Each structure stands twice: as structure tokens, then as C-alpha cells.
């Protein structure tokens, strides 16, 4: 089945830890995106990549990092510099503007 | 700054009624518009997209776009309880989407 797979579904982070969220797609899409969603809010863009080995900051990139070494993969690292990381993280991919989403990772700081 | 504004609701309609969801956008460079439905705790799923002025119908859903007024709407006819969700409007330009904060819709049986 073609689609976007995010893992894990739930993730718990201790204060001061870095954690990495996985995103893999087999849709052969060039562009991939990471969004953050807080309760009752829309989606805010963290990072995006339109081609392998290239990525751009979105609106809220501080405290996050990404890599795009393969077309299929776009992992997101939430660093200790992100002071309020508890949120729902969504990965998406697209060919045009129409974005297809993974199932999301819910990150909680404990 | 690109902005997409939606009434946050909540919006409640009785089963069988028409639900009307509205959205305005600030970026005149936006060429395409999308409506996503998001159930609680789930990821958004695309239900409609529209590129041209006018109406676009797909089953019970009709999207309307007025570029002069920078206004997008979604009509849901014969609303069902299963339509209860948050509806996100998004404007697209240069392969990026800007999302509104969503409108929470409840369809009452």
C-alpha cells in the first residue's frame, strides 16, 4: 500500500533529551513537510524539503532539526532547545500543493 | 505574512441540514485551496480542493471560491453525525500550504 508512515505513534521525552520522529513515504513524492499542531489550533510548518539533500525552515523551526538523505525519508529531531515540545506532529508529502498526511506522532514531555 | 482565517466555531447543525464553513485568506498569490477533515486525535484527510473561481461539487460537498473577495467556503449537504469533525481550510502557493485554525462541526442526531 502506498502511503506515509510515521513512528512512533506516541513518544515521551524527558526534559533535556533529544528525540527523533520518523517519517517514511513510498508515494515517490519529491516534497515532504513537518507540521506541529497544538490543541484547538491549526497546523504550523516546522520544516519542509522539496528535494533530497535540501530543506528549508518553516514558521517555527527553532528547536528542531531535519535531514533528507533519501527521497523516502524525512526524520525530525526535537532538540532540548525546544522548550515546549508537547504537541501532535504531522508529516506530509506532496507532488503539488495537495498534501497527504501520515498518522501523526503525539509527543509528551514528562 | 500569509494568513488563513476560519471561524473556530463550534458550529452545530441538525442531521440532514446544510453545514456552511467559511474561510478567508490574505495571500493573493495563493492559487489552490483545500478542505481537510480531521477527526479528534487523527490526522487530516483531504476532502475537497478547488483552483478556479466558482463552485465545485463532489457528492454532498460543494467548495466555493471567490478570488476577488479572497473567500473560500465548504457546504455539506444532508449533514450526518459522521461529519462531526474539525474542518481545516488551507491555501496553497509554491508547493506550500498555509492552514487556518479549523472549524469544529457537530452534527446533532
PDB file of C-alpha atoms in Angstrom:
ATOM      1  CA  UNK A   1       0.000   0.000   0.000  1.00  0.00           C
ATOM      2  CA  UNK A   2       1.258   3.474  -0.841  1.00  0.00           C
ATOM      3  CA  UNK A   3       1.341   5.949   1.972  1.00  0.00           C
ATOM      4  CA  UNK A   4       3.168   7.825   4.663  1.00  0.00           C
ATOM      5  CA  UNK A   5       4.274   6.062   7.821  1.00  0.00           C
ATOM      6  CA  UNK A   6       5.119   7.914  10.998  1.00  0.00           C
ATOM      7  CA  UNK A   7       6.601   6.283  14.058  1.00  0.00           C
ATOM      8  CA  UNK A   8       6.217   6.024  16.907  1.00  0.00           C
ATOM      9  CA  UNK A   9       2.553   6.877  17.428  1.00  0.00           C
ATOM     10  CA  UNK A  10       3.232   8.054  20.994  1.00  0.00           C
ATOM     11  CA  UNK A  11       6.535   9.330  22.341  1.00  0.00           C
ATOM     12  CA  UNK A  12       7.546  10.531  25.761  1.00  0.00           C
ATOM     13  CA  UNK A  13      10.541  12.790  26.286  1.00  0.00           C
ATOM     14  CA  UNK A  14      12.318  13.719  29.443  1.00  0.00           C
ATOM     15  CA  UNK A  15      13.457  17.268  29.992  1.00  0.00           C
ATOM     16  CA  UNK A  16      16.745  17.938  28.205  1.00  0.00           C
ATOM     17  CA  UNK A  17      16.535  14.965  25.841  1.00  0.00           C
ATOM     18  CA  UNK A  18      16.653  14.966  22.070  1.00  0.00           C
ATOM     19  CA  UNK A  19      14.136  12.711  20.345  1.00  0.00           C
ATOM     20  CA  UNK A  20      13.730  11.777  16.682  1.00  0.00           C
ATOM     21  CA  UNK A  21      10.404  11.251  14.920  1.00  0.00           C
ATOM     22  CA  UNK A  22      10.427   9.037  11.874  1.00  0.00           C
ATOM     23  CA  UNK A  23       8.601   9.714   8.595  1.00  0.00           C
ATOM     24  CA  UNK A  24       8.785   7.403   5.569  1.00  0.00           C
ATOM     25  CA  UNK A  25       6.803   7.608   2.309  1.00  0.00           C
ATOM     26  CA  UNK A  26       6.529   5.304  -0.687  1.00  0.00           C
ATOM     27  CA  UNK A  27       4.459   7.649  -2.848  1.00  0.00           C
ATOM     28  CA  UNK A  28       7.510   8.824  -4.797  1.00  0.00           C
ATOM     29  CA  UNK A  29       6.729  12.417  -3.770  1.00  0.00           C
ATOM     30  CA  UNK A  30       9.526  14.951  -4.012  1.00  0.00           C
ATOM     31  CA  UNK A  31       8.278  17.294  -1.292  1.00  0.00           C
ATOM     32  CA  UNK A  32       7.958  16.441   2.383  1.00  0.00           C
ATOM     33  CA  UNK A  33       6.828  18.547   5.326  1.00  0.00           C
ATOM     34  CA  UNK A  34       6.686  18.561   9.108  1.00  0.00           C
ATOM     35  CA  UNK A  35       3.841  20.324  10.921  1.00  0.00           C
ATOM     36  CA  UNK A  36       3.093  20.858  14.557  1.00  0.00           C
ATOM     37  CA  UNK A  37      -0.469  21.003  15.910  1.00  0.00           C
ATOM     38  CA  UNK A  38      -1.363  22.214  19.383  1.00  0.00           C
ATOM     39  CA  UNK A  39      -4.826  21.586  20.913  1.00  0.00           C
ATOM     40  CA  UNK A  40      -7.523  23.623  19.181  1.00  0.00           C
ATOM     41  CA  UNK A  41      -5.012  25.037  16.722  1.00  0.00           C
ATOM     42  CA  UNK A  42      -4.285  24.656  13.049  1.00  0.00           C
ATOM     43  CA  UNK A  43      -1.099  23.254  11.579  1.00  0.00           C
ATOM     44  CA  UNK A  44       2.135  25.227  11.765  1.00  0.00           C
ATOM     45  CA  UNK A  45       5.001  24.445   9.417  1.00  0.00           C
ATOM     46  CA  UNK A  46       8.284  23.425  11.061  1.00  0.00           C
ATOM     47  CA  UNK A  47      10.468  22.373   8.109  1.00  0.00           C
ATOM     48  CA  UNK A  48       9.989  21.341   4.520  1.00  0.00           C
ATOM     49  CA  UNK A  49      12.075  19.723   1.830  1.00  0.00           C
ATOM     50  CA  UNK A  50      11.396  19.836  -1.890  1.00  0.00           C
ATOM     51  CA  UNK A  51      14.324  17.695  -2.952  1.00  0.00           C
ATOM     52  CA  UNK A  52      16.848  15.277  -1.489  1.00  0.00           C
ATOM     53  CA  UNK A  53      19.686  16.909   0.470  1.00  0.00           C
ATOM     54  CA  UNK A  54      17.849  20.231   0.668  1.00  0.00           C
ATOM     55  CA  UNK A  55      15.422  21.573   3.263  1.00  0.00           C
ATOM     56  CA  UNK A  56      14.060  24.925   4.390  1.00  0.00           C
ATOM     57  CA  UNK A  57      12.873  26.345   7.698  1.00  0.00           C
ATOM     58  CA  UNK A  58       9.182  26.923   8.161  1.00  0.00           C
ATOM     59  CA  UNK A  59       7.465  29.289  10.552  1.00  0.00           C
ATOM     60  CA  UNK A  60       8.513  27.594  13.809  1.00  0.00           C
ATOM     61  CA  UNK A  61      11.870  25.872  13.125  1.00  0.00           C
ATOM     62  CA  UNK A  62      13.629  26.901  16.334  1.00  0.00           C
ATOM     63  CA  UNK A  63      14.485  23.877  18.486  1.00  0.00           C
ATOM     64  CA  UNK A  64      14.009  21.400  15.635  1.00  0.00           C
ATOM     65  CA  UNK A  65      16.298  19.832  13.037  1.00  0.00           C
ATOM     66  CA  UNK A  66      15.759  17.628   9.990  1.00  0.00           C
ATOM     67  CA  UNK A  67      17.662  15.701   7.358  1.00  0.00           C
ATOM     68  CA  UNK A  68      16.722  14.493   3.867  1.00  0.00           C
ATOM     69  CA  UNK A  69      19.308  11.943   2.808  1.00  0.00           C
ATOM     70  CA  UNK A  70      16.789   9.814   0.912  1.00  0.00           C
ATOM     71  CA  UNK A  71      13.696  10.713  -1.058  1.00  0.00           C
ATOM     72  CA  UNK A  72      11.601   8.380   1.062  1.00  0.00           C
ATOM     73  CA  UNK A  73      12.672   9.607   4.491  1.00  0.00           C
ATOM     74  CA  UNK A  74      12.422  12.920   6.364  1.00  0.00           C
ATOM     75  CA  UNK A  75      13.137  12.465  10.096  1.00  0.00           C
ATOM     76  CA  UNK A  76      12.531  15.276  12.568  1.00  0.00           C
ATOM     77  CA  UNK A  77      14.652  15.736  15.693  1.00  0.00           C
ATOM     78  CA  UNK A  78      13.154  17.663  18.579  1.00  0.00           C
ATOM     79  CA  UNK A  79      16.117  19.065  20.477  1.00  0.00           C
ATOM     80  CA  UNK A  80      16.422  20.148  24.093  1.00  0.00           C
ATOM     81  CA  UNK A  81      16.345  23.730  22.808  1.00  0.00           C
ATOM     82  CA  UNK A  82      12.619  23.315  22.061  1.00  0.00           C
ATOM     83  CA  UNK A  83      11.153  24.458  25.369  1.00  0.00           C
ATOM     84  CA  UNK A  84       7.557  23.428  24.802  1.00  0.00           C
ATOM     85  CA  UNK A  85       7.607  20.334  22.591  1.00  0.00           C
ATOM     86  CA  UNK A  86       4.398  18.669  23.782  1.00  0.00           C
ATOM     87  CA  UNK A  87       2.220  18.569  20.652  1.00  0.00           C
ATOM     88  CA  UNK A  88       0.891  16.431  17.797  1.00  0.00           C
ATOM     89  CA  UNK A  89       3.439  16.188  14.980  1.00  0.00           C
ATOM     90  CA  UNK A  90       2.328  15.515  11.431  1.00  0.00           C
ATOM     91  CA  UNK A  91       4.461  14.580   8.459  1.00  0.00           C
ATOM     92  CA  UNK A  92       3.149  15.141   4.949  1.00  0.00           C
ATOM     93  CA  UNK A  93       4.289  14.693   1.384  1.00  0.00           C
ATOM     94  CA  UNK A  94       3.133  16.132  -1.913  1.00  0.00           C
ATOM     95  CA  UNK A  95       3.759  16.488  -5.616  1.00  0.00           C
ATOM     96  CA  UNK A  96       1.847  19.756  -5.982  1.00  0.00           C
ATOM     97  CA  UNK A  97       0.240  21.630  -3.071  1.00  0.00           C
ATOM     98  CA  UNK A  98      -2.094  18.750  -2.240  1.00  0.00           C
ATOM     99  CA  UNK A  99      -0.592  17.278   0.911  1.00  0.00           C
ATOM    100  CA  UNK A 100      -1.035  13.716   2.142  1.00  0.00           C
ATOM    101  CA  UNK A 101      -0.527  13.144   5.850  1.00  0.00           C
ATOM    102  CA  UNK A 102       0.856  10.379   7.985  1.00  0.00           C
ATOM    103  CA  UNK A 103      -0.986   9.261  11.105  1.00  0.00           C
ATOM    104  CA  UNK A 104       0.951  11.567  13.388  1.00  0.00           C
ATOM    105  CA  UNK A 105       3.152  11.266  16.456  1.00  0.00           C
ATOM    106  CA  UNK A 106       1.943  12.561  19.793  1.00  0.00           C
ATOM    107  CA  UNK A 107       4.922  13.808  21.790  1.00  0.00           C
ATOM    108  CA  UNK A 108       4.663  14.428  25.516  1.00  0.00           C
ATOM    109  CA  UNK A 109       7.303  15.836  27.855  1.00  0.00           C
ATOM    110  CA  UNK A 110       7.421  14.014  31.177  1.00  0.00           C
TER     111      UNK A 110
ATOM    112  CA  UNK B   1       2.570  37.155   6.445  1.00  0.00           C
ATOM    113  CA  UNK B   2       0.273  34.655   4.832  1.00  0.00           C
ATOM    114  CA  UNK B   3      -2.873  34.123   6.868  1.00  0.00           C
ATOM    115  CA  UNK B   4      -5.881  31.902   6.558  1.00  0.00           C
ATOM    116  CA  UNK B   5      -8.756  32.751   8.863  1.00  0.00           C
ATOM    117  CA  UNK B   6     -11.615  30.500   9.862  1.00  0.00           C
ATOM    118  CA  UNK B   7     -14.418  30.842  12.365  1.00  0.00           C
ATOM    119  CA  UNK B   8     -13.337  28.491  15.131  1.00  0.00           C
ATOM    120  CA  UNK B   9     -16.923  27.588  15.989  1.00  0.00           C
ATOM    121  CA  UNK B  10     -18.091  25.337  17.348  1.00  0.00           C
ATOM    122  CA  UNK B  11     -20.767  25.054  14.710  1.00  0.00           C
ATOM    123  CA  UNK B  12     -23.740  22.809  15.410  1.00  0.00           C
ATOM    124  CA  UNK B  13     -26.319  21.733  12.834  1.00  0.00           C
ATOM    125  CA  UNK B  14     -29.107  19.152  12.987  1.00  0.00           C
ATOM    126  CA  UNK B  15     -28.832  15.961  10.992  1.00  0.00           C
ATOM    127  CA  UNK B  16     -29.954  16.474   7.408  1.00  0.00           C
ATOM    128  CA  UNK B  17     -29.252  20.217   7.399  1.00  0.00           C
ATOM    129  CA  UNK B  18     -26.668  22.117   5.354  1.00  0.00           C
ATOM    130  CA  UNK B  19     -23.448  22.997   7.163  1.00  0.00           C
ATOM    131  CA  UNK B  20     -21.630  26.076   5.870  1.00  0.00           C
ATOM    132  CA  UNK B  21     -17.943  26.566   6.666  1.00  0.00           C
ATOM    133  CA  UNK B  22     -16.102  29.733   5.711  1.00  0.00           C
ATOM    134  CA  UNK B  23     -12.526  30.790   5.226  1.00  0.00           C
ATOM    135  CA  UNK B  24     -10.718  33.969   4.150  1.00  0.00           C
ATOM    136  CA  UNK B  25      -7.103  34.301   3.074  1.00  0.00           C
ATOM    137  CA  UNK B  26      -4.645  37.151   2.843  1.00  0.00           C
ATOM    138  CA  UNK B  27      -2.160  35.920   0.221  1.00  0.00           C
ATOM    139  CA  UNK B  28      -3.333  36.845  -3.268  1.00  0.00           C
ATOM    140  CA  UNK B  29      -0.588  34.567  -4.590  1.00  0.00           C
ATOM    141  CA  UNK B  30      -2.475  31.522  -3.345  1.00  0.00           C
ATOM    142  CA  UNK B  31      -3.611  29.534  -6.342  1.00  0.00           C
ATOM    143  CA  UNK B  32      -5.204  26.484  -4.806  1.00  0.00           C
ATOM    144  CA  UNK B  33      -7.399  25.827  -1.808  1.00  0.00           C
ATOM    145  CA  UNK B  34      -8.028  22.711   0.162  1.00  0.00           C
ATOM    146  CA  UNK B  35     -10.500  21.496   2.740  1.00  0.00           C
ATOM    147  CA  UNK B  36      -9.305  18.829   5.145  1.00  0.00           C
ATOM    148  CA  UNK B  37     -11.402  16.958   7.681  1.00  0.00           C
ATOM    149  CA  UNK B  38      -9.771  15.987  10.956  1.00  0.00           C
ATOM    150  CA  UNK B  39     -11.373  13.680  13.483  1.00  0.00           C
ATOM    151  CA  UNK B  40     -10.262  14.063  17.075  1.00  0.00           C
ATOM    152  CA  UNK B  41      -6.801  12.578  17.605  1.00  0.00           C
ATOM    153  CA  UNK B  42      -6.394  11.702  13.923  1.00  0.00           C
ATOM    154  CA  UNK B  43      -4.502  13.221  11.012  1.00  0.00           C
ATOM    155  CA  UNK B  44      -6.191  15.474   8.437  1.00  0.00           C
ATOM    156  CA  UNK B  45      -7.691  13.882   5.338  1.00  0.00           C
ATOM    157  CA  UNK B  46      -8.342  15.779   2.129  1.00  0.00           C
ATOM    158  CA  UNK B  47     -11.996  16.073   1.164  1.00  0.00           C
ATOM    159  CA  UNK B  48     -12.048  18.841  -1.461  1.00  0.00           C
ATOM    160  CA  UNK B  49      -9.746  21.076  -3.447  1.00  0.00           C
ATOM    161  CA  UNK B  50     -10.537  23.982  -5.724  1.00  0.00           C
ATOM    162  CA  UNK B  51      -8.405  26.097  -8.060  1.00  0.00           C
ATOM    163  CA  UNK B  52     -10.883  28.150 -10.082  1.00  0.00           C
ATOM    164  CA  UNK B  53     -13.472  30.738  -9.167  1.00  0.00           C
ATOM    165  CA  UNK B  54     -16.928  29.319  -8.759  1.00  0.00           C
ATOM    166  CA  UNK B  55     -18.338  26.131  -7.338  1.00  0.00           C
ATOM    167  CA  UNK B  56     -17.036  22.590  -7.328  1.00  0.00           C
ATOM    168  CA  UNK B  57     -19.289  19.753  -6.258  1.00  0.00           C
ATOM    169  CA  UNK B  58     -18.359  16.272  -5.076  1.00  0.00           C
ATOM    170  CA  UNK B  59     -21.206  14.242  -3.657  1.00  0.00           C
ATOM    171  CA  UNK B  60     -22.595  16.033  -0.606  1.00  0.00           C
ATOM    172  CA  UNK B  61     -19.732  18.531  -0.595  1.00  0.00           C
ATOM    173  CA  UNK B  62     -19.526  21.816  -2.515  1.00  0.00           C
ATOM    174  CA  UNK B  63     -16.483  24.070  -2.389  1.00  0.00           C
ATOM    175  CA  UNK B  64     -16.838  27.701  -3.440  1.00  0.00           C
ATOM    176  CA  UNK B  65     -14.002  30.069  -4.313  1.00  0.00           C
ATOM    177  CA  UNK B  66     -14.134  33.815  -4.855  1.00  0.00           C
ATOM    178  CA  UNK B  67     -10.621  35.109  -5.543  1.00  0.00           C
ATOM    179  CA  UNK B  68     -11.719  38.745  -5.769  1.00  0.00           C
ATOM    180  CA  UNK B  69     -13.090  38.562  -2.219  1.00  0.00           C
ATOM    181  CA  UNK B  70     -10.355  36.124  -1.074  1.00  0.00           C
ATOM    182  CA  UNK B  71     -13.038  33.843   0.263  1.00  0.00           C
ATOM    183  CA  UNK B  72     -13.437  30.075   0.271  1.00  0.00           C
ATOM    184  CA  UNK B  73     -16.329  28.082   1.619  1.00  0.00           C
ATOM    185  CA  UNK B  74     -17.407  24.488   2.065  1.00  0.00           C
ATOM    186  CA  UNK B  75     -21.042  23.405   2.074  1.00  0.00           C
ATOM    187  CA  UNK B  76     -22.006  19.995   3.402  1.00  0.00           C
ATOM    188  CA  UNK B  77     -25.490  18.951   2.366  1.00  0.00           C
ATOM    189  CA  UNK B  78     -27.581  16.367   4.213  1.00  0.00           C
ATOM    190  CA  UNK B  79     -25.180  16.535   7.164  1.00  0.00           C
ATOM    191  CA  UNK B  80     -24.620  13.287   9.027  1.00  0.00           C
ATOM    192  CA  UNK B  81     -23.338  12.666  12.567  1.00  0.00           C
ATOM    193  CA  UNK B  82     -20.255  11.111  10.949  1.00  0.00           C
ATOM    194  CA  UNK B  83     -19.450  14.565   9.512  1.00  0.00           C
ATOM    195  CA  UNK B  84     -18.759  15.790  13.060  1.00  0.00           C
ATOM    196  CA  UNK B  85     -15.090  16.792  12.963  1.00  0.00           C
ATOM    197  CA  UNK B  86     -12.797  19.784  12.656  1.00  0.00           C
ATOM    198  CA  UNK B  87     -12.542  21.187   9.142  1.00  0.00           C
ATOM    199  CA  UNK B  88      -9.271  22.830   8.142  1.00  0.00           C
ATOM    200  CA  UNK B  89      -9.033  25.282   5.276  1.00  0.00           C
ATOM    201  CA  UNK B  90      -5.656  25.664   3.558  1.00  0.00           C
ATOM    202  CA  UNK B  91      -4.305  27.932   0.830  1.00  0.00           C
ATOM    203  CA  UNK B  92      -1.506  26.772  -1.411  1.00  0.00           C
ATOM    204  CA  UNK B  93       1.257  28.605  -3.239  1.00  0.00           C
ATOM    205  CA  UNK B  94       4.695  27.455  -4.385  1.00  0.00           C
ATOM    206  CA  UNK B  95       4.105  23.937  -3.090  1.00  0.00           C
ATOM    207  CA  UNK B  96       3.377  25.132   0.432  1.00  0.00           C
ATOM    208  CA  UNK B  97       0.145  25.161   2.361  1.00  0.00           C
ATOM    209  CA  UNK B  98      -0.952  27.695   4.954  1.00  0.00           C
ATOM    210  CA  UNK B  99      -3.617  26.317   7.266  1.00  0.00           C
ATOM    211  CA  UNK B 100      -6.389  28.005   9.167  1.00  0.00           C
ATOM    212  CA  UNK B 101      -7.051  27.049  12.781  1.00  0.00           C
ATOM    213  CA  UNK B 102     -10.063  24.934  11.852  1.00  0.00           C
ATOM    214  CA  UNK B 103     -13.813  24.989  12.467  1.00  0.00           C
ATOM    215  CA  UNK B 104     -15.279  22.371  14.774  1.00  0.00           C
ATOM    216  CA  UNK B 105     -18.545  20.991  13.370  1.00  0.00           C
ATOM    217  CA  UNK B 106     -21.046  18.939  15.358  1.00  0.00           C
ATOM    218  CA  UNK B 107     -23.999  17.316  13.593  1.00  0.00           C
ATOM    219  CA  UNK B 108     -26.745  16.562  16.081  1.00  0.00           C
ATOM    220  CA  UNK B 109     -28.801  13.367  15.550  1.00  0.00           C
TER     221      UNK B 109
END
